[in-house]
Amino acid sequence: PPLRYPATCSFKGSSESEKHQYIIHGGKTPNNELSDKIYVMSVLCKNSKKVTFRCTEKDLVGDVPEARYGHSIDVVYSRGRSIGVLFGGRSYIPSTQRTTEKWNSVADCLPHVFLVDFEFGCSTSYILPELQDGLSFHVSIARNDTIYILGGHSLANNIRPANLYRIRVDLPLGSPAVNCTVLPGGISVSSAILTQTNKDEFVIVGGYQLENQKRMVCNIVSFEDNKIEIREMETPDWTPDIKHSKTWFG
């Protein structure tokens, strides 16, 4: 793929498989071009001195997600099957609305959820009534057949709502079923970094809570019996360059 900042995720053929592939989708290039391309990258061979990767472009048919950035892509597993879930992001305004002054103006993508089958290269979009606003730079956590969407930034309203959505995907032999539930206990954050610390625990670091206000607190996200809990953790002793910098991951 060309140099850019895209959405990425790891993909295993089954939840028990140890062989990983990596999915790379969308993104913005240094020339401010947006991409709708999707790539699958895997380790071709590995020895003591060299690792060889293979990266192939994947063509999609069906409801192809428009070119975007600031979105998320994850993989869920249900009934022995797997599928990609793509949500959110920003894209350029439609060509019919673009003028010289607003040529590079961006807007929230529609709040559709896309299911992407990487094996057959097909994509289907779903409209869920609980998802009313397009969100960018949110945090997404995938666990088994479920994805949790936290925070994010709505460009249309210029807010970072304390969202917490649970999107569950069922993969029977027929058509997939997708449902969304709004959960309490969300946090207001965008452009944060998410790190998994153990099987049932994640840490959220950095990001923004307002346009010019960095988020200096950290959160622990823990799961128990399919229940999610978000709590603040002890704040690290940030170095002066972090405290005074204007950019904080995002």
PDB file of C-alpha atoms in Angstrom:
ATOM      1  CA  PRO A   1       0.000   0.000   0.000  1.00  0.00           C
ATOM      2  CA  PRO A   2       1.117   3.600  -0.520  1.00  0.00           C
ATOM      3  CA  LEU A   3       2.278   5.654   2.445  1.00  0.00           C
ATOM      4  CA  ARG A   4      -0.785   6.790   4.450  1.00  0.00           C
ATOM      5  CA  TYR A   5      -2.612   6.409   7.726  1.00  0.00           C
ATOM      6  CA  PRO A   6      -5.311   3.752   7.377  1.00  0.00           C
ATOM      7  CA  ALA A   7      -7.432   1.469   9.520  1.00  0.00           C
ATOM      8  CA  THR A   8      -5.791  -1.892  10.297  1.00  0.00           C
ATOM      9  CA  CYS A   9      -6.702  -5.087  12.099  1.00  0.00           C
ATOM     10  CA  SER A  10      -5.387  -8.623  12.501  1.00  0.00           C
ATOM     11  CA  PHE A  11      -7.355 -11.515  11.034  1.00  0.00           C
ATOM     12  CA  LYS A  12      -7.245 -15.217  11.864  1.00  0.00           C
ATOM     13  CA  GLY A  13      -9.163 -17.837   9.879  1.00  0.00           C
ATOM     14  CA  SER A  14     -10.734 -18.966  13.146  1.00  0.00           C
ATOM     15  CA  SER A  15     -10.550 -17.669  16.698  1.00  0.00           C
ATOM     16  CA  GLU A  16      -8.276 -20.629  17.584  1.00  0.00           C
ATOM     17  CA  SER A  17      -5.924 -20.219  14.633  1.00  0.00           C
ATOM     18  CA  GLU A  18      -2.382 -19.036  15.296  1.00  0.00           C
ATOM     19  CA  LYS A  19      -1.814 -17.864  11.727  1.00  0.00           C
ATOM     20  CA  HIS A  20      -2.453 -14.135  11.359  1.00  0.00           C
ATOM     21  CA  GLN A  21      -3.224 -11.965   8.377  1.00  0.00           C
ATOM     22  CA  TYR A  22      -3.439  -8.195   8.551  1.00  0.00           C
ATOM     23  CA  ILE A  23      -6.152  -6.139   6.910  1.00  0.00           C
ATOM     24  CA  ILE A  24      -5.327  -2.601   5.752  1.00  0.00           C
ATOM     25  CA  HIS A  25      -8.163  -0.365   4.588  1.00  0.00           C
ATOM     26  CA  GLY A  26      -8.654   3.227   3.485  1.00  0.00           C
ATOM     27  CA  GLY A  27      -6.605   6.135   4.732  1.00  0.00           C
ATOM     28  CA  LYS A  28      -5.235   9.487   3.631  1.00  0.00           C
ATOM     29  CA  THR A  29      -1.988   9.857   1.680  1.00  0.00           C
ATOM     30  CA  PRO A  30       0.536  12.707   2.107  1.00  0.00           C
ATOM     31  CA  ASN A  31      -1.051  14.255  -1.013  1.00  0.00           C
ATOM     32  CA  ASN A  32      -4.433  14.431   0.773  1.00  0.00           C
ATOM     33  CA  GLU A  33      -5.881  11.690  -1.405  1.00  0.00           C
ATOM     34  CA  LEU A  34      -8.325   9.257   0.186  1.00  0.00           C
ATOM     35  CA  SER A  35      -8.350   5.552  -0.594  1.00  0.00           C
ATOM     36  CA  ASP A  36     -11.054   2.887  -0.624  1.00  0.00           C
ATOM     37  CA  LYS A  37      -8.527   0.110  -1.272  1.00  0.00           C
ATOM     38  CA  ILE A  38      -8.303  -2.931   0.954  1.00  0.00           C
ATOM     39  CA  TYR A  39      -5.148  -5.024   1.321  1.00  0.00           C
ATOM     40  CA  VAL A  40      -4.419  -8.356   2.968  1.00  0.00           C
ATOM     41  CA  MET A  41      -0.891  -8.781   4.313  1.00  0.00           C
ATOM     42  CA  SER A  42       0.564 -12.032   5.629  1.00  0.00           C
ATOM     43  CA  VAL A  43       3.941 -13.512   6.522  1.00  0.00           C
ATOM     44  CA  LEU A  44       5.092 -15.626   3.580  1.00  0.00           C
ATOM     45  CA  CYS A  45       8.136 -17.147   5.240  1.00  0.00           C
ATOM     46  CA  LYS A  46      10.279 -16.533   8.280  1.00  0.00           C
ATOM     47  CA  ASN A  47      13.810 -17.580   9.155  1.00  0.00           C
ATOM     48  CA  SER A  48      16.428 -16.413  11.611  1.00  0.00           C
ATOM     49  CA  LYS A  49      17.595 -13.536   9.421  1.00  0.00           C
ATOM     50  CA  LYS A  50      14.672 -12.499   7.267  1.00  0.00           C
ATOM     51  CA  VAL A  51      10.901 -12.209   7.280  1.00  0.00           C
ATOM     52  CA  THR A  52       9.120 -12.052   3.924  1.00  0.00           C
ATOM     53  CA  PHE A  53       5.673 -10.468   3.712  1.00  0.00           C
ATOM     54  CA  ARG A  54       3.093 -10.793   0.975  1.00  0.00           C
ATOM     55  CA  CYS A  55       0.574  -8.012   0.445  1.00  0.00           C
ATOM     56  CA  THR A  56      -2.297  -8.359  -2.027  1.00  0.00           C
ATOM     57  CA  GLU A  57      -5.013  -5.921  -2.984  1.00  0.00           C
ATOM     58  CA  LYS A  58      -8.539  -7.262  -2.463  1.00  0.00           C
ATOM     59  CA  ASP A  59     -11.366  -6.199  -4.763  1.00  0.00           C
ATOM     60  CA  LEU A  60     -14.771  -5.773  -3.149  1.00  0.00           C
ATOM     61  CA  VAL A  61     -18.242  -6.110  -4.663  1.00  0.00           C
ATOM     62  CA  GLY A  62     -21.618  -5.152  -3.222  1.00  0.00           C
ATOM     63  CA  ASP A  63     -21.920  -2.167  -0.883  1.00  0.00           C
ATOM     64  CA  VAL A  64     -18.330  -0.989  -1.171  1.00  0.00           C
ATOM     65  CA  PRO A  65     -17.355   1.499   1.584  1.00  0.00           C
ATOM     66  CA  GLU A  66     -16.387   4.875   0.167  1.00  0.00           C
ATOM     67  CA  ALA A  67     -12.833   6.157   0.546  1.00  0.00           C
ATOM     68  CA  ARG A  68     -12.329   7.342   4.123  1.00  0.00           C
ATOM     69  CA  TYR A  69      -9.979   7.851   7.051  1.00  0.00           C
ATOM     70  CA  GLY A  70     -10.428   7.997  10.822  1.00  0.00           C
ATOM     71  CA  HIS A  71     -12.565   4.841  10.757  1.00  0.00           C
ATOM     72  CA  SER A  72     -12.185   1.414  12.336  1.00  0.00           C
ATOM     73  CA  ILE A  73     -12.111  -2.124  10.978  1.00  0.00           C
ATOM     74  CA  ASP A  74     -12.270  -5.231  13.161  1.00  0.00           C
ATOM     75  CA  VAL A  75     -12.923  -8.963  12.796  1.00  0.00           C
ATOM     76  CA  VAL A  76     -15.641 -10.869  14.662  1.00  0.00           C
ATOM     77  CA  TYR A  77     -16.129 -14.633  15.011  1.00  0.00           C
ATOM     78  CA  SER A  78     -19.492 -16.401  15.190  1.00  0.00           C
ATOM     79  CA  ARG A  79     -20.521 -20.053  14.700  1.00  0.00           C
ATOM     80  CA  GLY A  80     -17.083 -20.954  13.352  1.00  0.00           C
ATOM     81  CA  ARG A  81     -17.119 -18.169  10.764  1.00  0.00           C
ATOM     82  CA  SER A  82     -15.433 -14.771  10.626  1.00  0.00           C
ATOM     83  CA  ILE A  83     -16.222 -11.431   9.017  1.00  0.00           C
ATOM     84  CA  GLY A  84     -14.859  -7.888   9.032  1.00  0.00           C
ATOM     85  CA  VAL A  85     -16.799  -4.981  10.512  1.00  0.00           C
ATOM     86  CA  LEU A  86     -16.092  -1.459   9.252  1.00  0.00           C
ATOM     87  CA  PHE A  87     -17.551   1.664  10.829  1.00  0.00           C
ATOM     88  CA  GLY A  88     -17.253   5.452  10.838  1.00  0.00           C
ATOM     89  CA  GLY A  89     -14.675   7.779   9.405  1.00  0.00           C
ATOM     90  CA  ARG A  90     -14.553  10.898   7.271  1.00  0.00           C
ATOM     91  CA  SER A  91     -14.596  11.439   3.546  1.00  0.00           C
ATOM     92  CA  TYR A  92     -14.486  14.360   1.137  1.00  0.00           C
ATOM     93  CA  ILE A  93     -17.793  16.092   0.509  1.00  0.00           C
ATOM     94  CA  PRO A  94     -19.551  14.896  -2.693  1.00  0.00           C
ATOM     95  CA  SER A  95     -18.061  16.172  -5.949  1.00  0.00           C
ATOM     96  CA  THR A  96     -21.301  18.038  -6.733  1.00  0.00           C
ATOM     97  CA  GLN A  97     -20.768  20.188  -3.616  1.00  0.00           C
ATOM     98  CA  ARG A  98     -17.047  20.800  -4.044  1.00  0.00           C
ATOM     99  CA  THR A  99     -15.827  24.278  -4.969  1.00  0.00           C
ATOM    100  CA  THR A 100     -12.343  25.708  -5.240  1.00  0.00           C
ATOM    101  CA  GLU A 101     -12.563  26.983  -1.663  1.00  0.00           C
ATOM    102  CA  LYS A 102     -14.004  23.730  -0.304  1.00  0.00           C
ATOM    103  CA  TRP A 103     -12.166  21.229  -2.507  1.00  0.00           C
ATOM    104  CA  ASN A 104     -10.577  19.376   0.387  1.00  0.00           C
ATOM    105  CA  SER A 105     -13.469  19.788   2.839  1.00  0.00           C
ATOM    106  CA  VAL A 106     -14.398  16.580   4.626  1.00  0.00           C
ATOM    107  CA  ALA A 107     -17.622  15.360   6.220  1.00  0.00           C
ATOM    108  CA  ASP A 108     -18.670  12.524   8.481  1.00  0.00           C
ATOM    109  CA  CYS A 109     -19.389   9.283   6.649  1.00  0.00           C
ATOM    110  CA  LEU A 110     -22.907   7.979   7.083  1.00  0.00           C
ATOM    111  CA  PRO A 111     -23.250   5.868  10.255  1.00  0.00           C
ATOM    112  CA  HIS A 112     -23.544   2.612   8.331  1.00  0.00           C
ATOM    113  CA  VAL A 113     -21.999  -0.641   9.501  1.00  0.00           C
ATOM    114  CA  PHE A 114     -20.284  -2.655   6.751  1.00  0.00           C
ATOM    115  CA  LEU A 115     -19.742  -6.393   6.955  1.00  0.00           C
ATOM    116  CA  VAL A 116     -16.811  -7.406   4.736  1.00  0.00           C
ATOM    117  CA  ASP A 117     -16.154 -11.018   3.768  1.00  0.00           C
ATOM    118  CA  PHE A 118     -12.433 -11.145   3.065  1.00  0.00           C
ATOM    119  CA  GLU A 119     -12.560 -14.635   1.558  1.00  0.00           C
ATOM    120  CA  PHE A 120     -15.139 -13.869  -1.131  1.00  0.00           C
ATOM    121  CA  GLY A 121     -14.522 -10.125  -1.408  1.00  0.00           C
ATOM    122  CA  CYS A 122     -18.105  -8.994  -0.815  1.00  0.00           C
ATOM    123  CA  SER A 123     -19.401  -6.173   1.376  1.00  0.00           C
ATOM    124  CA  THR A 124     -22.871  -5.406   2.755  1.00  0.00           C
ATOM    125  CA  SER A 125     -23.963  -2.264   4.601  1.00  0.00           C
ATOM    126  CA  TYR A 126     -26.431  -2.135   7.491  1.00  0.00           C
ATOM    127  CA  ILE A 127     -28.404   0.805   8.886  1.00  0.00           C
ATOM    128  CA  LEU A 128     -28.899   0.518  12.639  1.00  0.00           C
ATOM    129  CA  PRO A 129     -31.327   2.974  14.295  1.00  0.00           C
ATOM    130  CA  GLU A 130     -29.127   3.340  17.383  1.00  0.00           C
ATOM    131  CA  LEU A 131     -26.309   4.830  15.284  1.00  0.00           C
ATOM    132  CA  GLN A 132     -27.494   8.316  14.359  1.00  0.00           C
ATOM    133  CA  ASP A 133     -24.217  10.205  13.797  1.00  0.00           C
ATOM    134  CA  GLY A 134     -21.107   9.556  11.821  1.00  0.00           C
ATOM    135  CA  LEU A 135     -18.116   9.210  14.146  1.00  0.00           C
ATOM    136  CA  SER A 136     -14.392   9.437  13.494  1.00  0.00           C
ATOM    137  CA  PHE A 137     -11.299   8.568  15.528  1.00  0.00           C
ATOM    138  CA  HIS A 138     -13.316   6.463  17.955  1.00  0.00           C
ATOM    139  CA  VAL A 139     -11.991   3.466  19.900  1.00  0.00           C
ATOM    140  CA  SER A 140     -13.138  -0.002  18.827  1.00  0.00           C
ATOM    141  CA  ILE A 141     -12.690  -3.265  20.711  1.00  0.00           C
ATOM    142  CA  ALA A 142     -13.545  -6.640  19.129  1.00  0.00           C
ATOM    143  CA  ARG A 143     -14.351  -9.658  21.296  1.00  0.00           C
ATOM    144  CA  ASN A 144     -15.704 -12.868  19.743  1.00  0.00           C
ATOM    145  CA  ASP A 145     -18.952 -11.888  17.953  1.00  0.00           C
ATOM    146  CA  THR A 146     -19.121  -8.348  19.385  1.00  0.00           C
ATOM    147  CA  ILE A 147     -17.565  -4.943  18.769  1.00  0.00           C
ATOM    148  CA  TYR A 148     -17.653  -2.095  21.279  1.00  0.00           C
ATOM    149  CA  ILE A 149     -17.469   1.474  19.928  1.00  0.00           C
ATOM    150  CA  LEU A 150     -16.282   4.104  22.427  1.00  0.00           C
ATOM    151  CA  GLY A 151     -16.258   7.871  22.063  1.00  0.00           C
ATOM    152  CA  GLY A 152     -15.322   9.415  18.746  1.00  0.00           C
ATOM    153  CA  HIS A 153     -15.732  12.847  17.173  1.00  0.00           C
ATOM    154  CA  SER A 154     -18.794  14.056  15.289  1.00  0.00           C
ATOM    155  CA  LEU A 155     -17.617  16.649  12.781  1.00  0.00           C
ATOM    156  CA  ALA A 156     -21.146  17.840  11.982  1.00  0.00           C
ATOM    157  CA  ASN A 157     -21.832  18.732  15.632  1.00  0.00           C
ATOM    158  CA  ASN A 158     -18.205  19.255  16.711  1.00  0.00           C
ATOM    159  CA  ILE A 159     -18.730  17.135  19.830  1.00  0.00           C
ATOM    160  CA  ARG A 160     -17.075  14.121  21.386  1.00  0.00           C
ATOM    161  CA  PRO A 161     -20.077  12.358  22.895  1.00  0.00           C
ATOM    162  CA  ALA A 162     -19.583   9.835  25.695  1.00  0.00           C
ATOM    163  CA  ASN A 163     -20.793   7.005  23.481  1.00  0.00           C
ATOM    164  CA  LEU A 164     -20.641   3.313  24.210  1.00  0.00           C
ATOM    165  CA  TYR A 165     -22.201   1.049  21.600  1.00  0.00           C
ATOM    166  CA  ARG A 166     -22.246  -2.739  21.479  1.00  0.00           C
ATOM    167  CA  ILE A 167     -22.587  -4.174  17.973  1.00  0.00           C
ATOM    168  CA  ARG A 168     -23.231  -7.918  17.878  1.00  0.00           C
ATOM    169  CA  VAL A 169     -22.939  -9.979  14.693  1.00  0.00           C
ATOM    170  CA  ASP A 170     -24.531 -13.419  14.276  1.00  0.00           C
ATOM    171  CA  LEU A 171     -23.269 -15.514  11.354  1.00  0.00           C
ATOM    172  CA  PRO A 172     -25.689 -18.370  10.627  1.00  0.00           C
ATOM    173  CA  LEU A 173     -25.542 -20.215   7.297  1.00  0.00           C
ATOM    174  CA  GLY A 174     -27.953 -17.664   5.821  1.00  0.00           C
ATOM    175  CA  SER A 175     -27.778 -13.883   6.011  1.00  0.00           C
ATOM    176  CA  PRO A 176     -25.916 -12.293   8.932  1.00  0.00           C
ATOM    177  CA  ALA A 177     -27.851 -10.597  11.711  1.00  0.00           C
ATOM    178  CA  VAL A 178     -26.515  -7.333  13.137  1.00  0.00           C
ATOM    179  CA  ASN A 179     -27.891  -5.547  16.188  1.00  0.00           C
ATOM    180  CA  CYS A 180     -26.730  -2.573  18.229  1.00  0.00           C
ATOM    181  CA  THR A 181     -27.264  -1.709  21.886  1.00  0.00           C
ATOM    182  CA  VAL A 182     -26.525   1.622  23.570  1.00  0.00           C
ATOM    183  CA  LEU A 183     -24.738   0.972  26.872  1.00  0.00           C
ATOM    184  CA  PRO A 184     -24.209   3.321  29.846  1.00  0.00           C
ATOM    185  CA  GLY A 185     -20.795   4.278  31.153  1.00  0.00           C
ATOM    186  CA  GLY A 186     -19.151   5.616  28.000  1.00  0.00           C
ATOM    187  CA  ILE A 187     -16.336   8.173  27.857  1.00  0.00           C
ATOM    188  CA  SER A 188     -15.698  11.285  25.798  1.00  0.00           C
ATOM    189  CA  VAL A 189     -12.495  10.694  23.827  1.00  0.00           C
ATOM    190  CA  SER A 190     -11.141  10.811  20.294  1.00  0.00           C
ATOM    191  CA  SER A 191      -7.831   9.859  18.676  1.00  0.00           C
ATOM    192  CA  ALA A 192      -6.711   7.729  21.618  1.00  0.00           C
ATOM    193  CA  ILE A 193      -4.451   4.670  21.580  1.00  0.00           C
ATOM    194  CA  LEU A 194      -5.844   1.310  22.680  1.00  0.00           C
ATOM    195  CA  THR A 195      -3.574  -1.443  24.030  1.00  0.00           C
ATOM    196  CA  GLN A 196      -4.552  -4.932  25.179  1.00  0.00           C
ATOM    197  CA  THR A 197      -2.847  -5.879  28.452  1.00  0.00           C
ATOM    198  CA  ASN A 198      -4.398  -9.317  28.935  1.00  0.00           C
ATOM    199  CA  LYS A 199      -7.250 -11.466  27.627  1.00  0.00           C
ATOM    200  CA  ASP A 200      -9.970  -9.451  29.366  1.00  0.00           C
ATOM    201  CA  GLU A 201      -8.351  -6.038  29.824  1.00  0.00           C
ATOM    202  CA  PHE A 202      -7.452  -3.050  27.660  1.00  0.00           C
ATOM    203  CA  VAL A 203      -5.930   0.372  28.366  1.00  0.00           C
ATOM    204  CA  ILE A 204      -6.918   3.649  26.671  1.00  0.00           C
ATOM    205  CA  VAL A 205      -4.211   6.332  26.593  1.00  0.00           C
ATOM    206  CA  GLY A 206      -4.151   9.883  25.246  1.00  0.00           C
ATOM    207  CA  GLY A 207      -6.467  11.509  22.757  1.00  0.00           C
ATOM    208  CA  TYR A 208      -8.625  14.596  23.084  1.00  0.00           C
ATOM    209  CA  GLN A 209     -11.694  15.499  25.111  1.00  0.00           C
ATOM    210  CA  LEU A 210     -12.069  18.912  23.453  1.00  0.00           C
ATOM    211  CA  GLU A 211     -10.621  20.393  20.274  1.00  0.00           C
ATOM    212  CA  ASN A 212      -7.699  22.013  22.104  1.00  0.00           C
ATOM    213  CA  GLN A 213      -7.742  19.975  25.280  1.00  0.00           C
ATOM    214  CA  LYS A 214      -5.654  16.841  25.529  1.00  0.00           C
ATOM    215  CA  ARG A 215      -6.965  13.953  27.575  1.00  0.00           C
ATOM    216  CA  MET A 216      -4.348  13.295  30.232  1.00  0.00           C
ATOM    217  CA  VAL A 217      -6.254  10.590  32.139  1.00  0.00           C
ATOM    218  CA  CYS A 218      -6.011   6.903  31.221  1.00  0.00           C
ATOM    219  CA  ASN A 219      -8.728   4.283  31.405  1.00  0.00           C
ATOM    220  CA  ILE A 220      -8.857   0.552  31.977  1.00  0.00           C
ATOM    221  CA  VAL A 221     -11.521  -1.339  30.015  1.00  0.00           C
ATOM    222  CA  SER A 222     -12.252  -4.742  31.518  1.00  0.00           C
ATOM    223  CA  PHE A 223     -14.653  -7.535  30.579  1.00  0.00           C
ATOM    224  CA  GLU A 224     -16.300 -10.123  32.792  1.00  0.00           C
ATOM    225  CA  ASP A 225     -19.194 -12.381  31.726  1.00  0.00           C
ATOM    226  CA  ASN A 226     -19.766 -10.225  28.627  1.00  0.00           C
ATOM    227  CA  LYS A 227     -20.101  -7.102  30.791  1.00  0.00           C
ATOM    228  CA  ILE A 228     -17.871  -4.117  30.067  1.00  0.00           C
ATOM    229  CA  GLU A 229     -16.504  -1.782  32.725  1.00  0.00           C
ATOM    230  CA  ILE A 230     -14.532   1.416  32.097  1.00  0.00           C
ATOM    231  CA  ARG A 231     -12.668   3.040  34.970  1.00  0.00           C
ATOM    232  CA  GLU A 232      -9.892   5.571  35.392  1.00  0.00           C
ATOM    233  CA  MET A 233      -6.447   4.308  36.278  1.00  0.00           C
ATOM    234  CA  GLU A 234      -3.656   6.056  38.128  1.00  0.00           C
ATOM    235  CA  THR A 235      -2.290   8.770  35.887  1.00  0.00           C
ATOM    236  CA  PRO A 236       1.368   8.363  34.859  1.00  0.00           C
ATOM    237  CA  ASP A 237       3.898  11.051  35.684  1.00  0.00           C
ATOM    238  CA  TRP A 238       3.910  12.614  32.230  1.00  0.00           C
ATOM    239  CA  THR A 239       7.169  14.118  31.001  1.00  0.00           C
ATOM    240  CA  PRO A 240       7.268  17.896  30.331  1.00  0.00           C
ATOM    241  CA  ASP A 241       7.346  17.448  26.546  1.00  0.00           C
ATOM    242  CA  ILE A 242       4.102  15.468  26.719  1.00  0.00           C
ATOM    243  CA  LYS A 243       2.455  17.964  29.074  1.00  0.00           C
ATOM    244  CA  HIS A 244       3.279  20.955  26.854  1.00  0.00           C
ATOM    245  CA  SER A 245       2.893  19.432  23.384  1.00  0.00           C
ATOM    246  CA  LYS A 246      -0.130  20.431  21.321  1.00  0.00           C
ATOM    247  CA  THR A 247      -0.390  17.089  19.572  1.00  0.00           C
ATOM    248  CA  TRP A 248      -1.390  14.114  21.694  1.00  0.00           C
ATOM    249  CA  PHE A 249      -1.490  11.021  19.427  1.00  0.00           C
ATOM    250  CA  GLY A 250      -4.398  12.304  17.344  1.00  0.00           C
TER     251      GLY A 250
END
